[in-house]
PDB file of C-alpha atoms in Angstrom:
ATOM      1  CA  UNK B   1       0.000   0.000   0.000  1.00  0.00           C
ATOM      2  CA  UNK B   2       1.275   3.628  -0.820  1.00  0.00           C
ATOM      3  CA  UNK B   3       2.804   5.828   1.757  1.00  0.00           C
ATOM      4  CA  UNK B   4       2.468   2.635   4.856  1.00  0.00           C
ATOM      5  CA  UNK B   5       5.478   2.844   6.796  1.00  0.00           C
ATOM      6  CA  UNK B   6       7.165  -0.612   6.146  1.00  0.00           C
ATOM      7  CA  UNK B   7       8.291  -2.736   9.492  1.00  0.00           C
ATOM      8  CA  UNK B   8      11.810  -3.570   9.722  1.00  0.00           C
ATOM      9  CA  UNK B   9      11.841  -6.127  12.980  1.00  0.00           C
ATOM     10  CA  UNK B  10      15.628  -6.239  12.308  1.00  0.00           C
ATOM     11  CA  UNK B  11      16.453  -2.288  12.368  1.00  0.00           C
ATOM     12  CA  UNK B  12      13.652  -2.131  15.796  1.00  0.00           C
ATOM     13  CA  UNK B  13      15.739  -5.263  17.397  1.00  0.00           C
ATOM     14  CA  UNK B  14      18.695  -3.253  17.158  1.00  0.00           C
ATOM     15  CA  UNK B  15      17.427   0.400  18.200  1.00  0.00           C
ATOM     16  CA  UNK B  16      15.952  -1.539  21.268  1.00  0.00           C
ATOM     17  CA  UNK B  17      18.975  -3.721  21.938  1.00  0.00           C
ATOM     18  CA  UNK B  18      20.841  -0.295  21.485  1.00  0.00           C
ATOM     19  CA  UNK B  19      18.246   1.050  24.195  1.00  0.00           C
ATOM     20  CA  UNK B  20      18.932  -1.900  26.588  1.00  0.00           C
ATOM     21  CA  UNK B  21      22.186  -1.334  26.430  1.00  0.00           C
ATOM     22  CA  UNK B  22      22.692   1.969  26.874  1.00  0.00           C
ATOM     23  CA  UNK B  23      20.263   2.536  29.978  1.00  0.00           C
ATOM     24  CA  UNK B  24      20.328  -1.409  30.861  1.00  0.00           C
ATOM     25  CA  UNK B  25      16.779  -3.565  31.547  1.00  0.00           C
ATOM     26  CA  UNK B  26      15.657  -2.060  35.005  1.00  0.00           C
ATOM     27  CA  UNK B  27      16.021   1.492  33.173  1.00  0.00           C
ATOM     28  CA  UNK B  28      14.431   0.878  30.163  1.00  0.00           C
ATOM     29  CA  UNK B  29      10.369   1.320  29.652  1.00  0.00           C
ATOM     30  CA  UNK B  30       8.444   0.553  27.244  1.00  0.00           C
ATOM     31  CA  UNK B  31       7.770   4.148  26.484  1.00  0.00           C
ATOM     32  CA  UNK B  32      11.955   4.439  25.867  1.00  0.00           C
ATOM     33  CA  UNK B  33      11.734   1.505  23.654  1.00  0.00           C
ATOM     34  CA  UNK B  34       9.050   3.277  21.359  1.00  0.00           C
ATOM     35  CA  UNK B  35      10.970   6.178  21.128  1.00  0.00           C
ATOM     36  CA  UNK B  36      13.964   4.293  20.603  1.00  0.00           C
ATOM     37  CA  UNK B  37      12.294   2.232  17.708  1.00  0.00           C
ATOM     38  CA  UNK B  38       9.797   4.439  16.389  1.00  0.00           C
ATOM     39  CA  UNK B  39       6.694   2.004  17.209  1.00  0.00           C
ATOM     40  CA  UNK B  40       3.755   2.890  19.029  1.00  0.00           C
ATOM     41  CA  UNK B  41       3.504   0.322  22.959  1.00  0.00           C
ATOM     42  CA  UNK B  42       0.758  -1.918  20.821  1.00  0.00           C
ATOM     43  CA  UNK B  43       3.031  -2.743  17.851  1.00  0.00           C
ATOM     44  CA  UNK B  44       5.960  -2.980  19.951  1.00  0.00           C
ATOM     45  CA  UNK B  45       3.363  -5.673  21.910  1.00  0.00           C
ATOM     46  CA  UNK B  46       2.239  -7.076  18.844  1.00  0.00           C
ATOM     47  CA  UNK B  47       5.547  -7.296  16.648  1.00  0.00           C
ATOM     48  CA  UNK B  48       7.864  -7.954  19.016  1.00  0.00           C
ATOM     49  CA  UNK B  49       6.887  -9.299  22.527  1.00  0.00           C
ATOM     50  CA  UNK B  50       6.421  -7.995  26.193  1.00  0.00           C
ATOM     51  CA  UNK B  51       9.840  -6.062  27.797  1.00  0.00           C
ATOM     52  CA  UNK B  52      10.988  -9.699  28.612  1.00  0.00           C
ATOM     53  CA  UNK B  53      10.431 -11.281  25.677  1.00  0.00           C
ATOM     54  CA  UNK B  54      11.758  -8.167  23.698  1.00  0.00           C
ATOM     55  CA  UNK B  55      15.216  -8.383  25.677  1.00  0.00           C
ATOM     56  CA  UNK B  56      15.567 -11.480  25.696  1.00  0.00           C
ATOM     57  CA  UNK B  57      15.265 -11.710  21.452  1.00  0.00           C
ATOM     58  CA  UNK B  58      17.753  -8.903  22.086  1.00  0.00           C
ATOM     59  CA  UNK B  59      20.173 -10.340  24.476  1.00  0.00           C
ATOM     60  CA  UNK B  60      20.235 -13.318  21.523  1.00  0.00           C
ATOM     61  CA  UNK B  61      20.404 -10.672  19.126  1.00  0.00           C
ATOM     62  CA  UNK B  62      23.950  -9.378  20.771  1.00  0.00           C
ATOM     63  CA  UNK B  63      25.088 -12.765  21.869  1.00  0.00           C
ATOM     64  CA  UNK B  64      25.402 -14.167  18.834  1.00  0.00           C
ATOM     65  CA  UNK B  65      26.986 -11.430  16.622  1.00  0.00           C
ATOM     66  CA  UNK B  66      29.681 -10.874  19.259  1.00  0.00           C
ATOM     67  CA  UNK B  67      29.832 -14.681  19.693  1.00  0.00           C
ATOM     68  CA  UNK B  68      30.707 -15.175  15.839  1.00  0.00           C
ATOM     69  CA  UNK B  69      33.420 -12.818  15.976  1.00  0.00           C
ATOM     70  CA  UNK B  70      34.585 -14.528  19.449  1.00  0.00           C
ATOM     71  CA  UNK B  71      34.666 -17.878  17.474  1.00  0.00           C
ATOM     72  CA  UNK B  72      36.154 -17.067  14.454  1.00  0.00           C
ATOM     73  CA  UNK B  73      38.840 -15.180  16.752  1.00  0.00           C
ATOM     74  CA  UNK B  74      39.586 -18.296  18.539  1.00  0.00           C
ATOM     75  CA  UNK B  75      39.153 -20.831  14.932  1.00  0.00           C
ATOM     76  CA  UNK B  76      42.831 -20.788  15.297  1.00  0.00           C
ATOM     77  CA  UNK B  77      43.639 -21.533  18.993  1.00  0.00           C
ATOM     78  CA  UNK B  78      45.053 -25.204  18.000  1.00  0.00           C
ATOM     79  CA  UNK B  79      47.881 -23.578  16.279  1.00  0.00           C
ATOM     80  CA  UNK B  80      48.221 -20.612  17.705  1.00  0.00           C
ATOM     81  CA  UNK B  81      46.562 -19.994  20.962  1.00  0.00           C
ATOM     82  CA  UNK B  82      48.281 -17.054  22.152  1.00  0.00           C
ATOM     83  CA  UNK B  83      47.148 -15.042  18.848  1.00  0.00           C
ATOM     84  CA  UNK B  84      43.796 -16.753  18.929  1.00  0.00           C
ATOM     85  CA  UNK B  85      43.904 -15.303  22.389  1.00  0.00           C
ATOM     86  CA  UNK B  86      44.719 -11.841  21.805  1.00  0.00           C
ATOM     87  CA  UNK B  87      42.274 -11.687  18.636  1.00  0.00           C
ATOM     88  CA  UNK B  88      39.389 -12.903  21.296  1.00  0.00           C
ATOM     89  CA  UNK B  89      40.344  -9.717  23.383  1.00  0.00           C
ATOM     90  CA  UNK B  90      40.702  -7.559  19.867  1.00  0.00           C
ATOM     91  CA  UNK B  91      37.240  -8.169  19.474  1.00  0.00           C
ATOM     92  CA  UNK B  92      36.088  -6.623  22.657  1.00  0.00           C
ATOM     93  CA  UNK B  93      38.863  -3.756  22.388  1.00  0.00           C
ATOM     94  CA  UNK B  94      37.033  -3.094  19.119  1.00  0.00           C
ATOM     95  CA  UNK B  95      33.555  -3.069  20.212  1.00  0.00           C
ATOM     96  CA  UNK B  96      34.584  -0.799  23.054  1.00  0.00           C
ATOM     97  CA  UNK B  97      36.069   1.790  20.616  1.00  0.00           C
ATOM     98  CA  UNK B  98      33.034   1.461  18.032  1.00  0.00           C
ATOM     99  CA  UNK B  99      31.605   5.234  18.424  1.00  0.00           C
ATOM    100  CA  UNK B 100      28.490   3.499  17.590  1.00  0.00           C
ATOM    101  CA  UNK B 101      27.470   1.307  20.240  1.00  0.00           C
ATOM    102  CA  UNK B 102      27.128   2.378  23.746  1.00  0.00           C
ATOM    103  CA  UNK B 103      30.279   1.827  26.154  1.00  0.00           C
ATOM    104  CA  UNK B 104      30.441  -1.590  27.945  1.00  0.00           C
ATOM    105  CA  UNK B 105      28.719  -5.285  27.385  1.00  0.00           C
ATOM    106  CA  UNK B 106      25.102  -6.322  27.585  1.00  0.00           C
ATOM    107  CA  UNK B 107      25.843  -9.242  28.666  1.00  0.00           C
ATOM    108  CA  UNK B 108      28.162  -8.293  31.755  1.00  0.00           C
ATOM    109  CA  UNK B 109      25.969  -5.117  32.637  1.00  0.00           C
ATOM    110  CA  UNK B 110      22.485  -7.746  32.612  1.00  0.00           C
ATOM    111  CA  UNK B 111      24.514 -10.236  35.113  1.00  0.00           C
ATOM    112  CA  UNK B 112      24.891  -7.621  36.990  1.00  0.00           C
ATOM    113  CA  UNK B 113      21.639  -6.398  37.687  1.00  0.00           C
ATOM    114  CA  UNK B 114      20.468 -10.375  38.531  1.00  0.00           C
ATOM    115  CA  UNK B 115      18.453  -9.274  41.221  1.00  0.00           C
ATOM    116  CA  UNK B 116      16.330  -7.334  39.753  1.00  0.00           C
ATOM    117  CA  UNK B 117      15.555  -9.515  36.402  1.00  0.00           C
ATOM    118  CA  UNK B 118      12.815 -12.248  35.982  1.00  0.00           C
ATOM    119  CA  UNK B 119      13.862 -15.760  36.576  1.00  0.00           C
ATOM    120  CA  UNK B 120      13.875 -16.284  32.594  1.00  0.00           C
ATOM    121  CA  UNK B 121      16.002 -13.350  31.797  1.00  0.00           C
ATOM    122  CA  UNK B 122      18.119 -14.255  34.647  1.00  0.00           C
ATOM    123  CA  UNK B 123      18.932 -17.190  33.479  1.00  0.00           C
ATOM    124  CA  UNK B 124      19.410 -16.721  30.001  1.00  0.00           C
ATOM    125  CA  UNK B 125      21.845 -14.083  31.046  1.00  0.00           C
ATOM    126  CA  UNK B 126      23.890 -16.555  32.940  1.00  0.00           C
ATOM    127  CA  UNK B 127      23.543 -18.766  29.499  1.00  0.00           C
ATOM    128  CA  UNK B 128      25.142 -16.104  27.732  1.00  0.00           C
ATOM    129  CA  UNK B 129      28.138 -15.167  30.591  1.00  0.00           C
ATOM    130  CA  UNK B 130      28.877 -18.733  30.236  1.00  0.00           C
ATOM    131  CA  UNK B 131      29.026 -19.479  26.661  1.00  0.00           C
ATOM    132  CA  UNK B 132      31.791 -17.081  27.033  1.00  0.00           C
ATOM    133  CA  UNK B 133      33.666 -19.186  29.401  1.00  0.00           C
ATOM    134  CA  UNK B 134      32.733 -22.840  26.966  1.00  0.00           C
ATOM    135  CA  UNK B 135      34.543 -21.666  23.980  1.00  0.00           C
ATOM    136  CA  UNK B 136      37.409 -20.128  25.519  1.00  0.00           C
ATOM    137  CA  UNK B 137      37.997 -23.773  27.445  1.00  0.00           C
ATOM    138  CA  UNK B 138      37.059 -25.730  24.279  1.00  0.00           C
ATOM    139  CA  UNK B 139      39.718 -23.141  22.541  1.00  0.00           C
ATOM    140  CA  UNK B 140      42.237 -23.790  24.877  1.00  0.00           C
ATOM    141  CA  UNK B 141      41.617 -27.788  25.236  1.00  0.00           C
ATOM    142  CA  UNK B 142      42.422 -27.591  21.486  1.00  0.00           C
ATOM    143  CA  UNK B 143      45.735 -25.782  21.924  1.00  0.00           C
ATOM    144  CA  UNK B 144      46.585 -28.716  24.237  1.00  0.00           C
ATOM    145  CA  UNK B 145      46.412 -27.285  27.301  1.00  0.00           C
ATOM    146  CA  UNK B 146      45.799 -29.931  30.703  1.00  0.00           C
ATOM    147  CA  UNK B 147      42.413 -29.984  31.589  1.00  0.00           C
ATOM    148  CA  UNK B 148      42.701 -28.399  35.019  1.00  0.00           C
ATOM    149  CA  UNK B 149      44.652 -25.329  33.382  1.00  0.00           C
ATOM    150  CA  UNK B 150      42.496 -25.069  30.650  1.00  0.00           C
ATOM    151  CA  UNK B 151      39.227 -24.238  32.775  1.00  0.00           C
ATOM    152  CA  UNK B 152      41.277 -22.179  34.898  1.00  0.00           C
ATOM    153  CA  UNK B 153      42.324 -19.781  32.390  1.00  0.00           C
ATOM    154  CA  UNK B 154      38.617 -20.476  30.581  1.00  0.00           C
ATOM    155  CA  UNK B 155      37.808 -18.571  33.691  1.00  0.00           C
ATOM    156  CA  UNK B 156      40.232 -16.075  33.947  1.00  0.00           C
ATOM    157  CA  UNK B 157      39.722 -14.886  30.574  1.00  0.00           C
ATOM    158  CA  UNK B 158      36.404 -14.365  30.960  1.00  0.00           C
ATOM    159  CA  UNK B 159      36.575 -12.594  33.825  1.00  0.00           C
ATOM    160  CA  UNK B 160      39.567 -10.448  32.431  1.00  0.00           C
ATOM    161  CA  UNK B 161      37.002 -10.009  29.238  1.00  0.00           C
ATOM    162  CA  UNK B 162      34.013  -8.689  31.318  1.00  0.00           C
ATOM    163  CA  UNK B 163      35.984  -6.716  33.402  1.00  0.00           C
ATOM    164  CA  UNK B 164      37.182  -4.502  30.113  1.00  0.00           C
ATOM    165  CA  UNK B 165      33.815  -4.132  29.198  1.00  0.00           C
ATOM    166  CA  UNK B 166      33.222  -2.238  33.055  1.00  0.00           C
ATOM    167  CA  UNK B 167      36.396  -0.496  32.958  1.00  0.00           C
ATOM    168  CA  UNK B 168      35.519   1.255  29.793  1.00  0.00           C
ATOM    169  CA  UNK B 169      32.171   2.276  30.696  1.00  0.00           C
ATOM    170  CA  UNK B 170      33.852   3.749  33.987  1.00  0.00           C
ATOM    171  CA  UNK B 171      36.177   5.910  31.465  1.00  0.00           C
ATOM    172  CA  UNK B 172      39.248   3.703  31.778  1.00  0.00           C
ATOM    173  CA  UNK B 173      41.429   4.946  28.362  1.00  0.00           C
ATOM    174  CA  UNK B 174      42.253   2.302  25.733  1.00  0.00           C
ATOM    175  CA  UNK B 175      45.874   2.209  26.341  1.00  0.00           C
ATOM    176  CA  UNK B 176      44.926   0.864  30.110  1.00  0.00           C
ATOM    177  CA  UNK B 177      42.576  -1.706  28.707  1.00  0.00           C
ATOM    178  CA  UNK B 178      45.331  -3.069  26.396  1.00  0.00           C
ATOM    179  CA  UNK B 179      47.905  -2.953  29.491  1.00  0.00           C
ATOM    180  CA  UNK B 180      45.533  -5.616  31.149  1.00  0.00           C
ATOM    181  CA  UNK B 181      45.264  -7.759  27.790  1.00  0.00           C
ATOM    182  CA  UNK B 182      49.167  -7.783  27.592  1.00  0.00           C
ATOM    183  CA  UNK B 183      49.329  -8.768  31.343  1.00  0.00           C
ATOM    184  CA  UNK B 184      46.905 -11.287  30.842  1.00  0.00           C
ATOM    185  CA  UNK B 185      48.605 -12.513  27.868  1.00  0.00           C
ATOM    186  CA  UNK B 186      51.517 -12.921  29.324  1.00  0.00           C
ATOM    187  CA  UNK B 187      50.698 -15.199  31.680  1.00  0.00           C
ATOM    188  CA  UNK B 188      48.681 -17.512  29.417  1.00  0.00           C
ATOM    189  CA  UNK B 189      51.930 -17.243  27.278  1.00  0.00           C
ATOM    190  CA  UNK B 190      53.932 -18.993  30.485  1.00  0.00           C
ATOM    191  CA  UNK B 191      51.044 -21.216  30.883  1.00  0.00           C
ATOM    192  CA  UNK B 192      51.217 -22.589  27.426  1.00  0.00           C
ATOM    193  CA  UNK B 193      55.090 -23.058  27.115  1.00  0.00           C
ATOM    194  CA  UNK B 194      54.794 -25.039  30.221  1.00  0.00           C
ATOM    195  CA  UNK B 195      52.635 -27.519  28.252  1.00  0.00           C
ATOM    196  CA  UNK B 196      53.950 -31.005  28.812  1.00  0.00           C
TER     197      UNK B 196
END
């Protein structure tokens, strides 16, 4: 029909994953997600869910594009861990320094505010934190790392990962961030030539 405004659910996911992110899920109405995607409460209702349902389509929404880029940053961890390694952390550096997505992680700032989510968002939240923590141990079982080590530093990565993604919304500079990588790195680089 002439002149109807056409639906895009994939440009509203994003404007309201945007809007999650930005003033994270206790912060966010409904009313913010209409402004923030252009549709009126009933299509927002109609098209794309309840506030839960919503964030949790956009919690997938961000956990698998930044997942892809995690995995294909880590494809080449049974050769080369340590670069597989650093191009995980590149990928977070990046998205920290993209101008055009808000500062920090959805997925670390939505752990955080646990208390305050549903059960189902809570726990699809913890999903997410610990997919995070699978592929790194999976990458580093591949580089033939022990077992015990492996899920250690599965771990501490992640931890070291998240923790970027707080840092920079608290106005920690790049250069800092990168310190921690190289510190972190460094370590897993002892770890590794220990290797039996």
């Amino acid at each position: 029909m002439a002149g109807k405004k056409q639906f895009d659910p994939a440009t509203a996911l994003d404007a309201a994953m945007i809007q999650f992110w930005r003033a994270g899920y206790a912060h966010t109405s409904v009313d913010d997600l209409s402004r923030a995607t252009g549709l009126n409460r009933s299509s927002i209702y109609s098209s794309l869910g309840d506030k839960d349902a919503l964030f949790m389509r956009c919690l997938e929404r961000y956990a698998t594009r930044y997942g892809d880029k995690y995995d294909a940053a880590l494809s080449c961890a049974a050769d080369r861990p340590l670069a597989a390694a650093r191009a995980f952390f590149d990928v977070t550096l990046e998205r920290i320094a993209d101008p055009g997505v808000p500062d920090g992680c959805l997925v670390a700032q939505t752990v955080m505010a646990i208390p305050v989510l549903s059960a189902s968002v809570a726990a699809r939240a913890r999903e997410a934190i610990g997919f995070q923590h699978t592929r790194l141990r999976t990458a580093l079982k591949a580089a033939r790392m022990p077992e015990e080590a492996a899920e250690a530093f599965a771990t501490h990565l992640a931890a070291v990962n998240q923790s970027l993604a707080v840092m920079s919304r608290a106005g920690t500079s790049t250069e800092q961030l990168r310190a921690v990588v190289d510190v972190t790195l460094d370590a897993l680089a002892r770890a590794l030539d220990a290797r039996d």
